Amino acid sequence: MFKNVIAPIQAWLLSQGKCVGCGMPLSKAKSTPYKGNNKMVTCKCNRMYVLDTKANKYRRALLSEI
Ligand SMILES: [Zn+2]
């Protein structure tokens, strides 16, 4: 039930390049090269994201990628 409300907000935050947990711009977070053109970004709140540097889009890192 809550997921239905929160998911669009998180998607919006990510589309703005911000962490869904703390709202920090992910461009300021630590990043390491990951799978070719991607970067693994670790926020200060320990949430992890994958940045597609071609599309310049963030997504949440999957559990299997961490
Ligand atoms: Zn964060």
PDB file of C-alpha atoms and ligand atoms in Angstrom:
ATOM      1  CA  MET A   1       0.000   0.000   0.000  1.00  0.00           C
ATOM      2  CA  PHE A   2       2.701   2.488   1.008  1.00  0.00           C
ATOM      3  CA  LYS A   3       4.796   1.301  -1.885  1.00  0.00           C
ATOM      4  CA  ASN A   4       2.267   2.747  -4.314  1.00  0.00           C
ATOM      5  CA  VAL A   5       2.850   6.206  -2.880  1.00  0.00           C
ATOM      6  CA  ILE A   6       6.577   6.011  -2.292  1.00  0.00           C
ATOM      7  CA  ALA A   7       7.690   4.425  -5.554  1.00  0.00           C
ATOM      8  CA  PRO A   8       6.758   7.424  -7.762  1.00  0.00           C
ATOM      9  CA  ILE A   9       8.548   9.784  -5.365  1.00  0.00           C
ATOM     10  CA  GLN A  10      11.662   7.634  -5.428  1.00  0.00           C
ATOM     11  CA  ALA A  11      11.510   7.405  -9.208  1.00  0.00           C
ATOM     12  CA  TRP A  12      11.237  11.175  -9.380  1.00  0.00           C
ATOM     13  CA  LEU A  13      14.192  11.686  -7.017  1.00  0.00           C
ATOM     14  CA  LEU A  14      16.293   9.281  -9.059  1.00  0.00           C
ATOM     15  CA  SER A  15      15.337  11.053 -12.276  1.00  0.00           C
ATOM     16  CA  GLN A  16      16.694  14.220 -10.644  1.00  0.00           C
ATOM     17  CA  GLY A  17      19.936  12.371  -9.843  1.00  0.00           C
ATOM     18  CA  LYS A  18      19.242  12.369  -6.114  1.00  0.00           C
ATOM     19  CA  CYS A  19      19.412   9.652  -3.503  1.00  0.00           C
ATOM     20  CA  VAL A  20      15.960   8.267  -2.688  1.00  0.00           C
ATOM     21  CA  GLY A  21      16.940   7.911   0.972  1.00  0.00           C
ATOM     22  CA  CYS A  22      18.533  11.226   1.901  1.00  0.00           C
ATOM     23  CA  GLY A  23      18.035  13.419  -1.174  1.00  0.00           C
ATOM     24  CA  MET A  24      21.739  14.096  -1.667  1.00  0.00           C
ATOM     25  CA  PRO A  25      22.791  14.772  -5.277  1.00  0.00           C
ATOM     26  CA  LEU A  26      24.466  11.563  -6.415  1.00  0.00           C
ATOM     27  CA  SER A  27      26.996  13.555  -8.415  1.00  0.00           C
ATOM     28  CA  LYS A  28      28.579  14.307  -5.033  1.00  0.00           C
ATOM     29  CA  ALA A  29      28.663  10.675  -3.960  1.00  0.00           C
ATOM     30  CA  LYS A  30      31.610   8.312  -4.289  1.00  0.00           C
ATOM     31  CA  SER A  31      31.648   6.331  -7.500  1.00  0.00           C
ATOM     32  CA  THR A  32      33.702   3.515  -8.936  1.00  0.00           C
ATOM     33  CA  PRO A  33      33.798   2.159 -12.506  1.00  0.00           C
ATOM     34  CA  TYR A  34      31.335  -0.666 -13.009  1.00  0.00           C
ATOM     35  CA  LYS A  35      30.642  -2.852 -16.046  1.00  0.00           C
ATOM     36  CA  GLY A  36      31.956  -0.801 -18.963  1.00  0.00           C
ATOM     37  CA  ASN A  37      30.208   2.539 -19.232  1.00  0.00           C
ATOM     38  CA  ASN A  38      28.530   2.384 -15.862  1.00  0.00           C
ATOM     39  CA  LYS A  39      29.523   3.625 -12.454  1.00  0.00           C
ATOM     40  CA  MET A  40      28.645   2.176  -9.086  1.00  0.00           C
ATOM     41  CA  VAL A  41      27.719   5.075  -6.842  1.00  0.00           C
ATOM     42  CA  THR A  42      27.659   4.772  -3.077  1.00  0.00           C
ATOM     43  CA  CYS A  43      25.746   7.450  -1.216  1.00  0.00           C
ATOM     44  CA  LYS A  44      26.793   8.647   2.216  1.00  0.00           C
ATOM     45  CA  CYS A  45      23.743   6.811   3.595  1.00  0.00           C
ATOM     46  CA  ASN A  46      25.152   3.582   2.107  1.00  0.00           C
ATOM     47  CA  ARG A  47      22.500   3.177  -0.564  1.00  0.00           C
ATOM     48  CA  MET A  48      24.034   2.037  -3.829  1.00  0.00           C
ATOM     49  CA  TYR A  49      23.157   3.060  -7.353  1.00  0.00           C
ATOM     50  CA  VAL A  50      24.334   2.299 -10.851  1.00  0.00           C
ATOM     51  CA  LEU A  51      24.899   5.283 -13.123  1.00  0.00           C
ATOM     52  CA  ASP A  52      24.605   4.730 -16.850  1.00  0.00           C
ATOM     53  CA  THR A  53      27.124   7.313 -18.040  1.00  0.00           C
ATOM     54  CA  LYS A  54      25.823   7.229 -21.621  1.00  0.00           C
ATOM     55  CA  ALA A  55      22.239   8.031 -20.697  1.00  0.00           C
ATOM     56  CA  ASN A  56      23.287   9.832 -17.497  1.00  0.00           C
ATOM     57  CA  LYS A  57      20.592   7.960 -15.606  1.00  0.00           C
ATOM     58  CA  TYR A  58      20.687   6.417 -12.162  1.00  0.00           C
ATOM     59  CA  ARG A  59      18.992   3.260 -10.962  1.00  0.00           C
ATOM     60  CA  ARG A  60      19.092   1.380  -7.696  1.00  0.00           C
ATOM     61  CA  ALA A  61      21.797  -1.269  -7.581  1.00  0.00           C
ATOM     62  CA  LEU A  62      20.391  -4.788  -7.403  1.00  0.00           C
ATOM     63  CA  LEU A  63      21.202  -6.922  -4.376  1.00  0.00           C
ATOM     64  CA  SER A  64      23.169  -9.239  -6.636  1.00  0.00           C
ATOM     65  CA  GLU A  65      25.389  -6.340  -7.726  1.00  0.00           C
ATOM     66  CA  ILE A  66      26.413  -5.179  -4.267  1.00  0.00           C
TER      67      ILE A  66
HETATM   68 ZN    ZN B   1      21.632   8.804   0.409  1.00  0.00          ZN
END
